[in-house]
PDB file of C-alpha atoms and ligand atoms in Angstrom:
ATOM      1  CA  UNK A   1     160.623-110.183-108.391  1.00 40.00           C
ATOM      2  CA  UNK A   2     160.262-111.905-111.529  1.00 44.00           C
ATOM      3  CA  UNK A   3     158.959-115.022-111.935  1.00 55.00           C
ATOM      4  CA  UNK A   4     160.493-118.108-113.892  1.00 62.00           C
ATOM      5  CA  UNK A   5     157.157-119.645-116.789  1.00 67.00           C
ATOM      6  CA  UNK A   6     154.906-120.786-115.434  1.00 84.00           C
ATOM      7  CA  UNK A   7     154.461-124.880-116.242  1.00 93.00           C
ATOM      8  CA  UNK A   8     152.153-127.980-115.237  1.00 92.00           C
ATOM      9  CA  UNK A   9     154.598-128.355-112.317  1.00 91.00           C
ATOM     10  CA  UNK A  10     154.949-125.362-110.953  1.00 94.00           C
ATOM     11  CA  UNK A  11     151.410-125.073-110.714  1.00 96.00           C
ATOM     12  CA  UNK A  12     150.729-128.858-109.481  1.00 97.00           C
ATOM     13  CA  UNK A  13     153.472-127.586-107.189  1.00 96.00           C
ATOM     14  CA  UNK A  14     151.622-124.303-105.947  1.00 97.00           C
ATOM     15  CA  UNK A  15     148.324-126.247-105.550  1.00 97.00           C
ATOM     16  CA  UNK A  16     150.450-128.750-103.327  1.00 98.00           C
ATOM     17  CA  UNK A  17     151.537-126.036-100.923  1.00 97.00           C
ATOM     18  CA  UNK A  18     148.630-124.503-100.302  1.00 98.00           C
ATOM     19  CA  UNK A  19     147.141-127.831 -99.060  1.00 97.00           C
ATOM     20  CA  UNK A  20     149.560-128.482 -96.417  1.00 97.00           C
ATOM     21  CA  UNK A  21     153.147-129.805 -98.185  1.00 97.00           C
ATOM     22  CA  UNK A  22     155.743-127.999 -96.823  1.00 95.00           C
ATOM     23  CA  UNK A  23     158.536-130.432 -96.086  1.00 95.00           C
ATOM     24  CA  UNK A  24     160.703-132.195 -98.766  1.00 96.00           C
ATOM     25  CA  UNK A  25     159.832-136.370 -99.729  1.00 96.00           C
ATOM     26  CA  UNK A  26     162.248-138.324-100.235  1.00 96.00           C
ATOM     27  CA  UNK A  27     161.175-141.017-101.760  1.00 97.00           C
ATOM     28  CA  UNK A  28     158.153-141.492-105.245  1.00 98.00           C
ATOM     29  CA  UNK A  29     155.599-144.100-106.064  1.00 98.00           C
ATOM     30  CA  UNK A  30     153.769-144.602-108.452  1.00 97.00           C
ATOM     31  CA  UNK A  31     151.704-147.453-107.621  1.00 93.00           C
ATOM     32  CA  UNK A  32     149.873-150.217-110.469  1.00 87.00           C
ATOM     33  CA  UNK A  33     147.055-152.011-109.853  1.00 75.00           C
ATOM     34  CA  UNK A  34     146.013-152.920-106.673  1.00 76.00           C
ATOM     35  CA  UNK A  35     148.205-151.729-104.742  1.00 78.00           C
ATOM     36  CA  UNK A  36     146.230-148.492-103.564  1.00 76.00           C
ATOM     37  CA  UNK A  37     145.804-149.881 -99.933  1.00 83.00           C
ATOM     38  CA  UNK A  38     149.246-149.219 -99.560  1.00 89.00           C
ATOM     39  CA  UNK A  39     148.085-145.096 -98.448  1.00 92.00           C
ATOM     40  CA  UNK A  40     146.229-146.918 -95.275  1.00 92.00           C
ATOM     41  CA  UNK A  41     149.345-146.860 -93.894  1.00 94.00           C
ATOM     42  CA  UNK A  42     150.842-143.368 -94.189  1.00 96.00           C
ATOM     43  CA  UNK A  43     151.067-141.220 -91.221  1.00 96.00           C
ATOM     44  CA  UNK A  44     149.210-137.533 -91.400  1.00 95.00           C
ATOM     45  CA  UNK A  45     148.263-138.215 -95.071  1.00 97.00           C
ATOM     46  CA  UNK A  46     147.445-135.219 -97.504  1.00 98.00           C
ATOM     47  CA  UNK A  47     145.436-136.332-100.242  1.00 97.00           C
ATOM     48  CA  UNK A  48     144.837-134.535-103.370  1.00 97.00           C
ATOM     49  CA  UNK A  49     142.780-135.782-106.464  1.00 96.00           C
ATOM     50  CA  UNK A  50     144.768-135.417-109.589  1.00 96.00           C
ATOM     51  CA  UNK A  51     142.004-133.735-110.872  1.00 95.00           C
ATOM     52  CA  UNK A  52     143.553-130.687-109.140  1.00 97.00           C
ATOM     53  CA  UNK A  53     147.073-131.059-109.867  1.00 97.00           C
ATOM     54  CA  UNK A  54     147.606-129.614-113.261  1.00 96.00           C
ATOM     55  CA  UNK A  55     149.711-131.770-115.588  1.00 96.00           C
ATOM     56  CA  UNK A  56     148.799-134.784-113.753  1.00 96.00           C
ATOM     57  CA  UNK A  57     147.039-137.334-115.502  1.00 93.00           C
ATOM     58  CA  UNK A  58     143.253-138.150-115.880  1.00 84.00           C
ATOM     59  CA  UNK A  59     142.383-141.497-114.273  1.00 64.00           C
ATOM     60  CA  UNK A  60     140.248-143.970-116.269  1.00 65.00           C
ATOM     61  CA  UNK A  61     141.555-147.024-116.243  1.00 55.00           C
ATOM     62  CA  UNK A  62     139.498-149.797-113.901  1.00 52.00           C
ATOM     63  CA  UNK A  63     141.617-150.347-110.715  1.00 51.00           C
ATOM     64  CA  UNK A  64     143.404-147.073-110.537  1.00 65.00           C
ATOM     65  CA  UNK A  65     142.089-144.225-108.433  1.00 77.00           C
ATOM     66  CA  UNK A  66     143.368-141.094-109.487  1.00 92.00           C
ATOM     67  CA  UNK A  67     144.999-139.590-106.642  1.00 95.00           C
ATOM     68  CA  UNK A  68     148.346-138.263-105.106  1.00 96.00           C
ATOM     69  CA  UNK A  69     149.088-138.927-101.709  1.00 97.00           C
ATOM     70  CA  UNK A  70     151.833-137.571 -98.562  1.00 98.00           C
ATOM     71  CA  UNK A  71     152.848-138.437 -95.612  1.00 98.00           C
ATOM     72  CA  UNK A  72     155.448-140.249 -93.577  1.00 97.00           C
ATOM     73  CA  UNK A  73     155.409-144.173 -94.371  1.00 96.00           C
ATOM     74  CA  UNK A  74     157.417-145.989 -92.116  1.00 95.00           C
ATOM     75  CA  UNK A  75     159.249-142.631 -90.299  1.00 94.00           C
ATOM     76  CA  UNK A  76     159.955-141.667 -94.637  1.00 96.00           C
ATOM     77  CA  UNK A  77     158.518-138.973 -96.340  1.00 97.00           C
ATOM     78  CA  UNK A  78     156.797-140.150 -99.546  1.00 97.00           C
ATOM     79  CA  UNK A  79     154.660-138.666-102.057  1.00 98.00           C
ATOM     80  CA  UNK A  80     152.306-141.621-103.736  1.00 97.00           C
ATOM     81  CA  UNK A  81     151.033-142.052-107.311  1.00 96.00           C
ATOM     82  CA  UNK A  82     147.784-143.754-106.999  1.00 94.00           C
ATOM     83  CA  UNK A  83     147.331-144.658-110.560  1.00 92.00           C
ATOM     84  CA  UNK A  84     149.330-143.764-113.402  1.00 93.00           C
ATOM     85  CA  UNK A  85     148.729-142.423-116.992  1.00 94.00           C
ATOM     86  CA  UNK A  86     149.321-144.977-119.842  1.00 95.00           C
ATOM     87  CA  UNK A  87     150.698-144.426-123.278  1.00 96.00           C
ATOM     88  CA  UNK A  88     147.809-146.725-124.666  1.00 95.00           C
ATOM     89  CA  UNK A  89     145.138-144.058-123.008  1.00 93.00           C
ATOM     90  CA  UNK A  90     145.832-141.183-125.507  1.00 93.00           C
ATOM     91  CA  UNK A  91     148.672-142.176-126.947  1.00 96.00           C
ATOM     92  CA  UNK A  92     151.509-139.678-125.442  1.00 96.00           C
ATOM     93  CA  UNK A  93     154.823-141.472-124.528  1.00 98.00           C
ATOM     94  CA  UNK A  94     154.735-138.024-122.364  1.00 97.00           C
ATOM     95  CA  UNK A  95     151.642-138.300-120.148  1.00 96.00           C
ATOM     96  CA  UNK A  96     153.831-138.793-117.011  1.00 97.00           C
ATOM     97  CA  UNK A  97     156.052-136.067-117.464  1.00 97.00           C
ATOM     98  CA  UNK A  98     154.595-133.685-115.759  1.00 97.00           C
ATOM     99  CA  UNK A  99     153.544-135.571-112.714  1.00 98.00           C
ATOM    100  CA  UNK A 100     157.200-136.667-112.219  1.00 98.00           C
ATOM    101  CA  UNK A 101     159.120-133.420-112.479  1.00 98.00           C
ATOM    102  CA  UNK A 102     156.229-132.529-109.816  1.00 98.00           C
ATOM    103  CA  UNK A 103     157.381-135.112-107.650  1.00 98.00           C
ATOM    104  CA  UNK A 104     161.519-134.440-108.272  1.00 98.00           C
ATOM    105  CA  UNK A 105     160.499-130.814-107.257  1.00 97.00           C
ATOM    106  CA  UNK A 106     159.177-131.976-104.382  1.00 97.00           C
ATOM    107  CA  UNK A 107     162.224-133.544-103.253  1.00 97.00           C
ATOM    108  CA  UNK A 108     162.521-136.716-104.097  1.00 97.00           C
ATOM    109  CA  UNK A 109     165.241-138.585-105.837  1.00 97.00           C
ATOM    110  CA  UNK A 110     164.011-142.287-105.228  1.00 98.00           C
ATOM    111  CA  UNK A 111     161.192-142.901-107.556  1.00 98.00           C
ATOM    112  CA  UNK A 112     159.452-146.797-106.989  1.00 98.00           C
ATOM    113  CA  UNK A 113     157.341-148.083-109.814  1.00 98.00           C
ATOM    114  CA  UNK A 114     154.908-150.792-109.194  1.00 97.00           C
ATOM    115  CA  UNK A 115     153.047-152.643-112.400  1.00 96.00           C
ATOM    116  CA  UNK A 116     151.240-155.593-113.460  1.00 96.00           C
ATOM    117  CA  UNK A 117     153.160-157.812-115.732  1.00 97.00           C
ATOM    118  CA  UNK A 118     153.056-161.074-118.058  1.00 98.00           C
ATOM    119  CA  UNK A 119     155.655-163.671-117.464  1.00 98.00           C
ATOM    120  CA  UNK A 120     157.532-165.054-120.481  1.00 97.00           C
ATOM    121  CA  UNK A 121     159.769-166.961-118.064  1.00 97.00           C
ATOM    122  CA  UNK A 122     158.514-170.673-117.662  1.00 97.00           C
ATOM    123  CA  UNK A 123     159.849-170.450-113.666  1.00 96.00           C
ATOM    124  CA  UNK A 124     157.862-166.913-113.050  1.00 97.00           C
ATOM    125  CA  UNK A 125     154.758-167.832-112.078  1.00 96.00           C
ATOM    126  CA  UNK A 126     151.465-165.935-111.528  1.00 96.00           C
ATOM    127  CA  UNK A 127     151.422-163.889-107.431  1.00 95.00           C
ATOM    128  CA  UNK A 128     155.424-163.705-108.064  1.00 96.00           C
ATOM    129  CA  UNK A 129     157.237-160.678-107.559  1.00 97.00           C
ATOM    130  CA  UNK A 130     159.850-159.679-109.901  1.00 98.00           C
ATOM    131  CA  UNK A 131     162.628-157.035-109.988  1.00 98.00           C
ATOM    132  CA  UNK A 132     163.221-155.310-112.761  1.00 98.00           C
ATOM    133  CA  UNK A 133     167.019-155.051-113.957  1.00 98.00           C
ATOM    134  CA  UNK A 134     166.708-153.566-117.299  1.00 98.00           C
ATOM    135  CA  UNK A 135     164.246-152.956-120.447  1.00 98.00           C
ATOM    136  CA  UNK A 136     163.279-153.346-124.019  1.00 98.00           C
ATOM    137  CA  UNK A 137     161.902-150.537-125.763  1.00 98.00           C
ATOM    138  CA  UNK A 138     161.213-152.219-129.186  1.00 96.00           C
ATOM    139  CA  UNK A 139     158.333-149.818-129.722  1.00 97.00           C
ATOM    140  CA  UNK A 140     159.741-146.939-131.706  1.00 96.00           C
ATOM    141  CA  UNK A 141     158.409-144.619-129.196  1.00 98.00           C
ATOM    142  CA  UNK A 142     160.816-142.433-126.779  1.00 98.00           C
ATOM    143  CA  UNK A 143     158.974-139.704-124.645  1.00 98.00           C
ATOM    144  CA  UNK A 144     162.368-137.781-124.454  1.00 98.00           C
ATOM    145  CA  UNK A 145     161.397-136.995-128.608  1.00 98.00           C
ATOM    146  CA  UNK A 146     160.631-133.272-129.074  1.00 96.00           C
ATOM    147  CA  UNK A 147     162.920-132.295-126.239  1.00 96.00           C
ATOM    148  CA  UNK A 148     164.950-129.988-127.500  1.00 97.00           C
ATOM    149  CA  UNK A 149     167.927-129.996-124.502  1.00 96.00           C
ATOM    150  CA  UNK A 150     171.098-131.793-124.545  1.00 96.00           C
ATOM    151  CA  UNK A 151     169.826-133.780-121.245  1.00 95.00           C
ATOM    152  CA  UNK A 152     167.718-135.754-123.639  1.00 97.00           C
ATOM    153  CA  UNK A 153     170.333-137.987-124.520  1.00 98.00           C
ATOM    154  CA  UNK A 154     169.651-139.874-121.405  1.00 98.00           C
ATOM    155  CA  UNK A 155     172.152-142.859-120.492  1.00 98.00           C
ATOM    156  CA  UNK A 156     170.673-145.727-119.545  1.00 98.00           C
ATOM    157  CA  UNK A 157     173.456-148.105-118.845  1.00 98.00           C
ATOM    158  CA  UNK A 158     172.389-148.331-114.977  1.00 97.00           C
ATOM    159  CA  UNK A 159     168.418-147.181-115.412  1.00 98.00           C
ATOM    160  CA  UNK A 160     167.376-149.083-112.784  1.00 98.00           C
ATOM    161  CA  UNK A 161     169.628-148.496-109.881  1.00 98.00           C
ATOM    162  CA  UNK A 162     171.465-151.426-108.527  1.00 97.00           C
ATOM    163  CA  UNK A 163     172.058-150.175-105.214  1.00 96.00           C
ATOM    164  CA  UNK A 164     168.530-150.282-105.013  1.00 97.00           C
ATOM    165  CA  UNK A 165     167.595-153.556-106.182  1.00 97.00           C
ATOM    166  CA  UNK A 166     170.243-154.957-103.263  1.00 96.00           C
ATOM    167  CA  UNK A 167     168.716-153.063-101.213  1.00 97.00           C
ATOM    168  CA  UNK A 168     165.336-153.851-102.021  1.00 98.00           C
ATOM    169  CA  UNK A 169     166.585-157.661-101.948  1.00 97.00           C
ATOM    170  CA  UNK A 170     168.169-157.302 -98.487  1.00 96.00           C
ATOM    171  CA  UNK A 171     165.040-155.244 -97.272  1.00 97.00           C
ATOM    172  CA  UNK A 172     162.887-158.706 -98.308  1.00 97.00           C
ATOM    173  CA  UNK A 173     164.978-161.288 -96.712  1.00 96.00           C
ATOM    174  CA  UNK A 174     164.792-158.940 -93.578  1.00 95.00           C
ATOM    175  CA  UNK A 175     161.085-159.941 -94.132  1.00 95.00           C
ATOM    176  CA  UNK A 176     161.768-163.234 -94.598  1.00 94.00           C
ATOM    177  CA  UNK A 177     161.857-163.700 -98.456  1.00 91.00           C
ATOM    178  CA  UNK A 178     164.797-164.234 -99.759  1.00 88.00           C
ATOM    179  CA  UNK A 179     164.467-165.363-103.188  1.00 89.00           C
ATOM    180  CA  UNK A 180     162.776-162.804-105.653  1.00 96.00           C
ATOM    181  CA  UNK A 181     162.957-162.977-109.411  1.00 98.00           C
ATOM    182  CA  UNK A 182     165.049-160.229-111.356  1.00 98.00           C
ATOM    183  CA  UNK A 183     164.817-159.793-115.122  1.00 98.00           C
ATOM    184  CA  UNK A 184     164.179-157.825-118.427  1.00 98.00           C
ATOM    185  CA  UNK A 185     160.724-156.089-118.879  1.00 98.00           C
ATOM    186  CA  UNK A 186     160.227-155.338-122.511  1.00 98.00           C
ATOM    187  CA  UNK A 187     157.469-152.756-123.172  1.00 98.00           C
ATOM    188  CA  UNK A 188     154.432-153.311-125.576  1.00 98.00           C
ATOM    189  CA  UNK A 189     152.115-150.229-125.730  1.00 98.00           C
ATOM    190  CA  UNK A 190     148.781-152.123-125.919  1.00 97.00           C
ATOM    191  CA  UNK A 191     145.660-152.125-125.082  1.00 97.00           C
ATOM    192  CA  UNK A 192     145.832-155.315-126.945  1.00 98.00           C
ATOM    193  CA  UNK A 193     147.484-158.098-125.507  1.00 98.00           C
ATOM    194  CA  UNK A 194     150.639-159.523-126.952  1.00 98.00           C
ATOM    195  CA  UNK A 195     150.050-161.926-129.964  1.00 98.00           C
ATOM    196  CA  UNK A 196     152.135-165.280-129.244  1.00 98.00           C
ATOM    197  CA  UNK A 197     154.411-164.300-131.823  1.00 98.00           C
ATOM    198  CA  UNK A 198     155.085-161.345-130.478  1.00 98.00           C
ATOM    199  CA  UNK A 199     155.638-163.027-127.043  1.00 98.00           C
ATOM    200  CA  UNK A 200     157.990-165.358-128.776  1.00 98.00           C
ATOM    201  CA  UNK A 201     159.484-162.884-130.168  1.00 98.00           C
ATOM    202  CA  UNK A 202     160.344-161.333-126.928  1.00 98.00           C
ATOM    203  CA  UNK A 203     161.493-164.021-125.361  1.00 98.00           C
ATOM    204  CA  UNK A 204     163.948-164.614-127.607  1.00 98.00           C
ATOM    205  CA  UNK A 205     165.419-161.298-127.360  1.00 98.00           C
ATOM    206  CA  UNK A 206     165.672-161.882-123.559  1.00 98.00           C
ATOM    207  CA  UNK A 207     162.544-160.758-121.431  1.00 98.00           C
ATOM    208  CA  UNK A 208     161.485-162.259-118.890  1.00 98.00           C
ATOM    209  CA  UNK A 209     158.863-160.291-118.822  1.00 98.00           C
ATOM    210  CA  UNK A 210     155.922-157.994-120.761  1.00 98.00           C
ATOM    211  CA  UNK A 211     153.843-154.834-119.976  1.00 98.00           C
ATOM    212  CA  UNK A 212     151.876-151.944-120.826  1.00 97.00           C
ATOM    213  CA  UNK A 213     153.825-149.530-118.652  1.00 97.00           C
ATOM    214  CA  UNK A 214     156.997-148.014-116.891  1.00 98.00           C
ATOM    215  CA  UNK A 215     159.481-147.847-119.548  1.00 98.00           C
ATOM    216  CA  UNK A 216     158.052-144.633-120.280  1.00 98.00           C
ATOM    217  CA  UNK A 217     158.346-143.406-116.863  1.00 98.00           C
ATOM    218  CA  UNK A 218     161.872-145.125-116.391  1.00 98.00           C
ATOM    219  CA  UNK A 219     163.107-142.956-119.364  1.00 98.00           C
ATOM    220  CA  UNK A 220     161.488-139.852-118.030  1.00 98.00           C
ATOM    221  CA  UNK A 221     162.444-140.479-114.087  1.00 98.00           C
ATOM    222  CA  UNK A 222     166.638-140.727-115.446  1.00 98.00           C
ATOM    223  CA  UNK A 223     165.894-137.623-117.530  1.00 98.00           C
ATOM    224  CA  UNK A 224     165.022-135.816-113.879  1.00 98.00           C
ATOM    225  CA  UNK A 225     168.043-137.749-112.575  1.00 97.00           C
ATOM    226  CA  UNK A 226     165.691-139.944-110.463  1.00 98.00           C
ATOM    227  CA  UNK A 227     167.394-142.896-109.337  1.00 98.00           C
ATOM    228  CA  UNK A 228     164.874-145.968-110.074  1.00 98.00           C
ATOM    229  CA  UNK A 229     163.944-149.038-108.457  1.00 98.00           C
ATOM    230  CA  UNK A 230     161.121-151.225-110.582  1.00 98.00           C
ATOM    231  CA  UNK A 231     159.164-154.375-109.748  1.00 98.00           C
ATOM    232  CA  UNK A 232     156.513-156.312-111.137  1.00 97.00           C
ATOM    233  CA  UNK A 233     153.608-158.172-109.888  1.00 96.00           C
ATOM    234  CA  UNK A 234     153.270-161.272-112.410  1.00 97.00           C
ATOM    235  CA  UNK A 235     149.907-161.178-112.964  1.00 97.00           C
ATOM    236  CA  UNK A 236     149.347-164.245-115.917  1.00 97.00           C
ATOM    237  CA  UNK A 237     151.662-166.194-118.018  1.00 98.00           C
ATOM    238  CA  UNK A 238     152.344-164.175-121.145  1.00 98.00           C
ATOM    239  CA  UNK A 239     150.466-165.551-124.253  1.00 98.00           C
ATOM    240  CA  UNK A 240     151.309-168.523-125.208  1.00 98.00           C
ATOM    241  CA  UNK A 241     153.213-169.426-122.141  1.00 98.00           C
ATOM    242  CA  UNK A 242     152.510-172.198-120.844  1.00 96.00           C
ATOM    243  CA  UNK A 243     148.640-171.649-120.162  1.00 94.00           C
ATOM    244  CA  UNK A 244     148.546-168.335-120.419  1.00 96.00           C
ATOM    245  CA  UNK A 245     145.889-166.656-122.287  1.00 96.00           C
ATOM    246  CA  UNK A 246     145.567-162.943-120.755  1.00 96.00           C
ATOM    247  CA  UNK A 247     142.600-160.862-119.754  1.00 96.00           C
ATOM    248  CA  UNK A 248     142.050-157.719-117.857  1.00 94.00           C
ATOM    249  CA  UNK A 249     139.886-158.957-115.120  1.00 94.00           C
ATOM    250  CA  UNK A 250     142.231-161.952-114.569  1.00 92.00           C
ATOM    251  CA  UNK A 251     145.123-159.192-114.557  1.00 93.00           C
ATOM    252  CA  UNK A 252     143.332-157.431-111.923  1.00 92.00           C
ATOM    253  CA  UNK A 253     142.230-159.830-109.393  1.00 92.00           C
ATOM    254  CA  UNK A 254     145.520-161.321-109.622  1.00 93.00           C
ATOM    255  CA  UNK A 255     147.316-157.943-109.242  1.00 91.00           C
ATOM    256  CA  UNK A 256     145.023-157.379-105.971  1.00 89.00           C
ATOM    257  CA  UNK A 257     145.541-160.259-104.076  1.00 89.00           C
ATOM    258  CA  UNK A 258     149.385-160.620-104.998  1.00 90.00           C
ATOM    259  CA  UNK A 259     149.992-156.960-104.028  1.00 91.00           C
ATOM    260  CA  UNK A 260     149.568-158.332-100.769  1.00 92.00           C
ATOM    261  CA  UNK A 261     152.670-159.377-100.751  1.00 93.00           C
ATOM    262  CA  UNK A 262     153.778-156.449-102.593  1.00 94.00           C
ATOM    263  CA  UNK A 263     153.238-154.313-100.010  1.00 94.00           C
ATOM    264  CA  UNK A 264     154.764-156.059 -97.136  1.00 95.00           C
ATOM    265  CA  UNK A 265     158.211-155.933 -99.000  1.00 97.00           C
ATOM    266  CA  UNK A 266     157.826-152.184 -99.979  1.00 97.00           C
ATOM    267  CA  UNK A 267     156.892-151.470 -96.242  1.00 97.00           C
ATOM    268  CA  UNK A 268     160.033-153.662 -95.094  1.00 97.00           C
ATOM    269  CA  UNK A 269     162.133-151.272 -98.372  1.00 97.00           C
ATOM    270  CA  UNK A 270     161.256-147.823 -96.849  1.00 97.00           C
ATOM    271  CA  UNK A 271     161.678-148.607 -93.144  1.00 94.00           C
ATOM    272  CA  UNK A 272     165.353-148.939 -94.164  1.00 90.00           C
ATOM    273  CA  UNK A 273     165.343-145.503 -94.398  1.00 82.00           C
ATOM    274  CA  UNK A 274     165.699-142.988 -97.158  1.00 77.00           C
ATOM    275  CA  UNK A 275     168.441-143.448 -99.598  1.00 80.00           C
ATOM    276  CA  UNK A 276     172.039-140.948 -99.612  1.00 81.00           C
ATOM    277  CA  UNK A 277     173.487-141.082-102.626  1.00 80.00           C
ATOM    278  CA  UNK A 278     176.917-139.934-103.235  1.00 72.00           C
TER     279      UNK A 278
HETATM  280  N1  HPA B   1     150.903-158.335-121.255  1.00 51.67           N
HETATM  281  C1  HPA B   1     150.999-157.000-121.146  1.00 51.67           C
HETATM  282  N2  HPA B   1     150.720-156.347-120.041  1.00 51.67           N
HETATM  283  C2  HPA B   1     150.335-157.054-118.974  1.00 51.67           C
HETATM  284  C3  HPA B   1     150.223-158.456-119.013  1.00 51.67           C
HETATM  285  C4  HPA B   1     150.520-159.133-120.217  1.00 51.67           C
HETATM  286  O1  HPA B   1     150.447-160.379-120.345  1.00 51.67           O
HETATM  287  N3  HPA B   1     149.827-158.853-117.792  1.00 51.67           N
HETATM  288  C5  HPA B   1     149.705-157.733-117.034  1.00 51.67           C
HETATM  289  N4  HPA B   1     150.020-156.640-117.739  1.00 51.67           N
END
């Protein structure tokens, strides 16, 4: 029999099987900071360090662990990201890539990103949970360039699926919150925080919010035909806002306590069940 190339996938893929995953996911995480705790509650969990998973990427940024998990969550299949690859960490728009066609070949076709975020909206304030309804990529970078296919001209109209965010939004007043922000993340690729200026700047072209991560993965995820639901964690006021005056450890401790909260409504989201889509 012949056998198709061989690519980072296929052998993340192999490595998968022959530690236990057999049956399909149906939904993806990929989990920011903070929210790791989230695996304590997945039923007959197979861990695997990314370290093993070819393709997948290498973990060294403080607060994210490095590791894919599976399991049933709530009676669902998942597969989660425990930390994610940044373009600010080597500077390839593509460092996801790899990991995500893993996790479409696995069987999903919800993918859930999670990430920290600064608010340029005076009424989003730090520990608030937003949803994300679209994106600016003012950064010149797109990590569908270099694809050679005619699937790289990607359509996103509808990136971030609103079936989703109502059902996300009916999935939190089922948990008793029933009002949750919903706005425009524009992407910066940092490290460096966002000048005032530049926040200014971005608020005037209509975010609500800023961040170091996920449009990327957004872009990538509707290039696999992944249907996407986003949130953030607001973390700090953006610079300049209001008090705001950003740092990582203030980024961090705020991303772990308010993922508290985070994870009850993503643990209220799955147990509606996984997702048919027509
Ligand atoms: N800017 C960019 N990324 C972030 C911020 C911010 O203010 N807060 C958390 N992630």
């Amino acid at each position: 029999m012949t056998q198709g190339p061989s690519t980072p996938e296929t052998a993340a893929l192999a490595t998968l099987r022959t530690r236990g995953v057999t049956e399909p996911i149906a939904m993806a995480f990929v989990l920011g900071t903070g929210l790791g705790s989230i695996t304590d509650e997945l039923k007959d969990p197979i861990c695997v360090d990314y370290a093993d998973l070819p393709g997948f990427p290498e973990a060294n940024v403080s607060g994210h662990a490095g590791r894919l998990w599976i399991g049933a969550w709530e009676g669902t299949r998942v597969a989660i990201m425990e930390g994610r690859a940044h373009y600010y960490e080597t500077g390839n728009p593509r460092a996801m890539e790899a990991s995500l066609s893993t996790l479409r070949a696995l069987g999903a076709t919800t993918l859930v990103l999670t990430n920290s975020a600064g608010s340029c909206n005076l009424d989003w304030h730090p520990g608030s949970i937003a949803l994300i309804a679209d994106h600016i990529n003012f950064s010149g970078l797109n990590p569908l360039i270099g694809d050679l296919s005619d699937k790289r001209f990607v359509n996103l109209r509808e990136a971030y699926d609103r079936r989703l965010r109502a059902r996300f939004r009916q999935a939190a007043a089922h948990a008793g919150k029933s009002t949750l922000h919903e706005g425009v993340y524009m992407w910066f690729s940092g490290p460096s925080f966002e000048t005032p200026s530049e926040v200014k700047m971005a608020k005037l072209l209509g975010a609500d919010l800023v961040g170091m991560s996920t449009v990327p993965e957004v872009i990538l995820a509707r290039r696999l035909d992944f249907r996407v639901l986003a949130l953030s964690l607001v973390t700090n006021f953006a610079t300049g806002i209001k008090t705001g005056d950003p740092s990582h450890a203030e980024t961090k401790s705020v991303a772990t306590t308010g993922a508290i909260a985070l994870k009850r409504l993503l643990r209220a989201f799955v147990k509606e069940g996984p997702v048919a889509y027509a």
